[in-house]
Amino acid sequence: MEKPWKCGDCGKGFICPSQLEAHRRTHTGERPYTCSMCGKGFTLMSSLQLYQRVHSDERPFKCSNCGKGFKISPDLIKHQFVHTDERPFGCSQCEKRFRQSSHLIQHQRVHTGERPLTCSMCGKGFTSSSNLVRHQRVHTGEKIFTCSVWGKHFSQSSNLLRHQQVHTGERPFTCSVCGKRFARSSHLLTHQRVHK
């Protein structure tokens, strides 16, 4: 058998020169394959071909249970756990189980107290990128949730839902003593002090 081709930088061996050439780009940072739509570069042609689905609506990977389509096969594999309710990733410190390893990693921060994502404006730490993005609206003043009735804007979906109770008249919080109903939990707590 012919001796594998070796990388001069790290010593890793390859069966053919084209594999070695592709590997060398990990050291040089060269990205010769460029997306014609946005200019993003890739080290492999196959990576570019996969990426280009971002710009199209092509979803060739179909779920056999519900027919939902996905652009890449890993997304289909993750989705299929929805139908089986399989949760292969278990926390070693509690009973919780997760469909995706990324969800387990995020959950484990509850036990470790780790907050690896930091707000660049105030230094506050967060366990997930979604929590960080939500927090950053405090600094930017961005309000992306809009009331369809008044057009009023809110920075968080929970604030919009609370506001919408003005329009719906919904009062989901009930006093267990007298049965009086309230739109907000804080109003119920204030009321309950009357019974004490």
Short mmCIF file of C-alpha atoms in Angstrom, two decimals:
data_model
loop_
_atom_site.label_atom_id
_atom_site.label_comp_id
_atom_site.label_asym_id
_atom_site.label_seq_id
_atom_site.Cartn_x
_atom_site.Cartn_y
_atom_site.Cartn_z
CA MET A 1 0.00 0.00 0.00
CA GLU A 2 1.22 3.49 -0.87
CA LYS A 3 2.35 5.69 2.03
CA PRO A 4 -0.24 8.32 3.02
CA TRP A 5 0.35 11.99 2.18
CA LYS A 6 1.43 13.92 5.29
CA CYS A 7 0.76 17.48 6.37
CA GLY A 8 4.01 19.36 6.95
CA ASP A 9 2.41 21.46 9.72
CA CYS A 10 0.76 18.85 11.93
CA GLY A 11 1.87 15.45 10.57
CA LYS A 12 -1.66 14.22 9.85
CA GLY A 13 -1.79 11.61 7.05
CA PHE A 14 -4.13 11.45 4.03
CA ILE A 15 -4.85 8.84 1.36
CA CYS A 16 -4.70 11.22 -1.61
CA PRO A 17 -3.16 14.62 -2.39
CA SER A 18 -6.55 16.35 -2.85
CA GLN A 19 -7.45 15.51 0.78
CA LEU A 20 -4.11 16.89 1.95
CA GLU A 21 -4.66 20.07 -0.10
CA ALA A 22 -8.10 20.60 1.51
CA HIS A 23 -6.62 19.93 4.98
CA ARG A 24 -3.82 22.48 4.48
CA ARG A 25 -6.46 25.20 4.20
CA THR A 26 -7.24 24.67 7.89
CA HIS A 27 -3.72 25.96 8.60
CA THR A 28 -3.59 28.73 5.99
CA GLY A 29 -7.18 29.98 6.40
CA GLU A 30 -7.57 29.97 2.61
CA ARG A 31 -11.23 29.80 1.44
CA PRO A 32 -11.15 29.45 -2.35
CA TYR A 33 -14.82 28.51 -2.81
CA THR A 34 -17.01 31.63 -2.59
CA CYS A 35 -20.78 32.02 -2.50
CA SER A 36 -21.87 34.08 -5.52
CA MET A 37 -24.84 35.48 -3.55
CA CYS A 38 -23.11 36.86 -0.44
CA GLY A 39 -19.35 36.37 -0.89
CA LYS A 40 -18.89 34.02 2.08
CA GLY A 41 -15.86 31.76 1.58
CA PHE A 42 -15.38 28.03 2.22
CA THR A 43 -12.43 25.65 2.32
CA LEU A 44 -14.41 22.85 0.58
CA MET A 45 -16.70 22.90 -2.46
CA SER A 46 -19.09 20.52 -0.63
CA SER A 47 -19.40 23.03 2.24
CA LEU A 48 -20.23 25.80 -0.23
CA GLN A 49 -22.88 23.63 -1.91
CA LEU A 50 -24.52 22.90 1.45
CA TYR A 51 -24.38 26.57 2.45
CA GLN A 52 -25.99 27.82 -0.77
CA ARG A 53 -29.29 26.28 0.37
CA VAL A 54 -29.48 29.19 2.84
CA HIS A 55 -30.23 31.46 -0.15
CA SER A 56 -32.74 29.10 -1.74
CA ASP A 57 -35.85 27.43 -0.38
CA GLU A 58 -34.49 23.99 -1.25
CA ARG A 59 -35.17 21.52 1.58
CA PRO A 60 -34.21 18.09 0.24
CA PHE A 61 -34.15 16.26 3.59
CA LYS A 62 -37.77 15.29 4.38
CA CYS A 63 -39.15 13.85 7.62
CA SER A 64 -40.88 10.52 6.93
CA ASN A 65 -43.35 11.17 9.79
CA CYS A 66 -44.65 14.67 9.01
CA GLY A 67 -43.09 15.66 5.67
CA LYS A 68 -41.31 18.74 7.05
CA GLY A 69 -38.25 19.59 4.94
CA PHE A 70 -34.77 20.59 6.07
CA LYS A 71 -31.81 22.14 4.29
CA ILE A 72 -29.21 19.88 5.92
CA SER A 73 -29.42 16.31 7.23
CA PRO A 74 -28.27 17.07 10.84
CA ASP A 75 -31.35 19.32 11.24
CA LEU A 76 -33.60 16.46 10.08
CA ILE A 77 -31.97 14.08 12.58
CA LYS A 78 -32.55 16.56 15.44
CA HIS A 79 -36.16 17.08 14.32
CA GLN A 80 -36.99 13.36 14.31
CA PHE A 81 -36.61 13.22 18.11
CA VAL A 82 -39.84 15.29 18.25
CA HIS A 83 -41.79 12.27 16.96
CA THR A 84 -40.10 9.62 19.10
CA ASP A 85 -39.73 11.77 22.25
CA GLU A 86 -36.29 10.16 22.52
CA ARG A 87 -34.02 12.15 24.82
CA PRO A 88 -30.60 10.53 24.52
CA PHE A 89 -28.65 13.21 26.41
CA GLY A 90 -29.00 12.90 30.20
CA CYS A 91 -27.72 15.21 32.92
CA SER A 92 -25.32 13.46 35.32
CA GLN A 93 -26.47 15.64 38.24
CA CYS A 94 -30.27 15.41 37.95
CA GLU A 95 -32.98 13.40 36.19
CA LYS A 96 -33.43 15.75 33.21
CA ARG A 97 -32.91 14.43 29.68
CA PHE A 98 -32.60 16.33 26.39
CA ARG A 99 -33.05 15.76 22.66
CA GLN A 100 -29.91 17.70 21.73
CA SER A 101 -26.45 17.79 23.28
CA SER A 102 -26.45 21.62 23.04
CA HIS A 103 -29.55 21.73 25.27
CA LEU A 104 -27.81 19.48 27.83
CA ILE A 105 -24.71 21.71 27.82
CA GLN A 106 -26.88 24.79 28.40
CA HIS A 107 -28.83 23.01 31.20
CA GLN A 108 -25.64 21.96 33.01
CA ARG A 109 -24.88 25.64 33.60
CA VAL A 110 -27.74 25.56 36.14
CA HIS A 111 -25.58 23.23 38.26
CA THR A 112 -22.19 24.83 37.61
CA GLY A 113 -23.33 28.46 37.75
CA GLU A 114 -21.33 29.08 34.57
CA ARG A 115 -22.41 32.12 32.53
CA PRO A 116 -20.06 32.09 29.54
CA LEU A 117 -21.90 34.67 27.45
CA THR A 118 -21.20 38.23 28.55
CA CYS A 119 -22.89 41.49 27.65
CA SER A 120 -20.27 43.74 26.06
CA MET A 121 -22.02 46.84 27.41
CA CYS A 122 -22.39 46.01 31.12
CA GLY A 123 -20.48 42.75 31.71
CA LYS A 124 -23.51 40.79 32.95
CA GLY A 125 -23.21 37.03 32.27
CA PHE A 126 -25.79 34.70 30.71
CA THR A 127 -26.24 30.96 30.25
CA SER A 128 -27.64 31.15 26.69
CA SER A 129 -27.37 33.37 23.63
CA SER A 130 -31.15 33.89 23.58
CA ASN A 131 -31.02 35.32 27.13
CA LEU A 132 -28.11 37.57 26.18
CA VAL A 133 -29.91 38.87 23.07
CA ARG A 134 -33.06 39.57 25.14
CA HIS A 135 -30.97 41.43 27.75
CA GLN A 136 -29.13 43.55 25.17
CA ARG A 137 -32.43 45.19 24.19
CA VAL A 138 -32.21 46.99 27.55
CA HIS A 139 -29.16 48.84 26.22
CA THR A 140 -30.24 49.30 22.59
CA GLY A 141 -33.86 50.21 23.33
CA GLU A 142 -34.90 47.85 20.51
CA LYS A 143 -38.59 46.90 20.74
CA ILE A 144 -39.43 44.14 18.27
CA PHE A 145 -42.81 42.98 19.66
CA THR A 146 -45.77 45.08 18.52
CA CYS A 147 -49.38 45.23 19.71
CA SER A 148 -51.62 44.71 16.67
CA VAL A 149 -54.37 46.87 18.23
CA TRP A 150 -52.52 49.99 19.43
CA GLY A 151 -49.21 49.58 17.62
CA LYS A 152 -47.34 49.90 20.93
CA HIS A 153 -43.87 48.30 20.92
CA PHE A 154 -42.26 46.05 23.56
CA SER A 155 -38.73 44.68 24.04
CA GLN A 156 -39.93 41.28 25.34
CA SER A 157 -42.74 38.97 24.23
CA SER A 158 -43.84 38.50 27.86
CA ASN A 159 -44.46 42.26 28.17
CA LEU A 160 -46.53 42.24 24.98
CA LEU A 161 -48.62 39.31 26.28
CA ARG A 162 -49.21 41.14 29.55
CA HIS A 163 -50.23 44.27 27.65
CA GLN A 164 -52.65 42.36 25.42
CA GLN A 165 -54.72 41.49 28.49
CA VAL A 166 -55.89 45.13 28.32
CA HIS A 167 -57.60 44.29 25.01
CA THR A 168 -58.80 40.77 25.81
CA GLY A 169 -59.96 41.48 29.37
CA GLU A 170 -58.27 38.24 30.43
CA ARG A 171 -57.78 37.86 34.20
CA PRO A 172 -55.90 34.57 34.69
CA PHE A 173 -54.96 35.03 38.38
CA THR A 174 -57.69 34.07 40.90
CA CYS A 175 -57.82 34.64 44.67
CA SER A 176 -58.32 31.25 46.35
CA VAL A 177 -60.19 32.90 49.26
CA CYS A 178 -62.81 35.13 47.58
CA GLY A 179 -62.59 34.16 43.89
CA LYS A 180 -61.75 37.67 42.66
CA ARG A 181 -59.73 37.62 39.41
CA PHE A 182 -56.74 39.72 38.37
CA ALA A 183 -54.84 40.43 35.15
CA ARG A 184 -51.44 40.41 36.88
CA SER A 185 -49.94 38.15 39.53
CA SER A 186 -48.56 41.22 41.38
CA HIS A 187 -52.12 42.59 41.72
CA LEU A 188 -53.29 39.25 43.15
CA LEU A 189 -50.45 39.25 45.71
CA THR A 190 -51.36 42.81 46.80
CA HIS A 191 -55.01 41.76 47.13
CA GLN A 192 -54.18 38.62 49.15
CA ARG A 193 -52.62 40.76 51.89
CA VAL A 194 -56.19 41.92 52.65
CA HIS A 195 -57.13 38.36 53.72
CA LYS A 196 -54.16 37.99 56.06
#
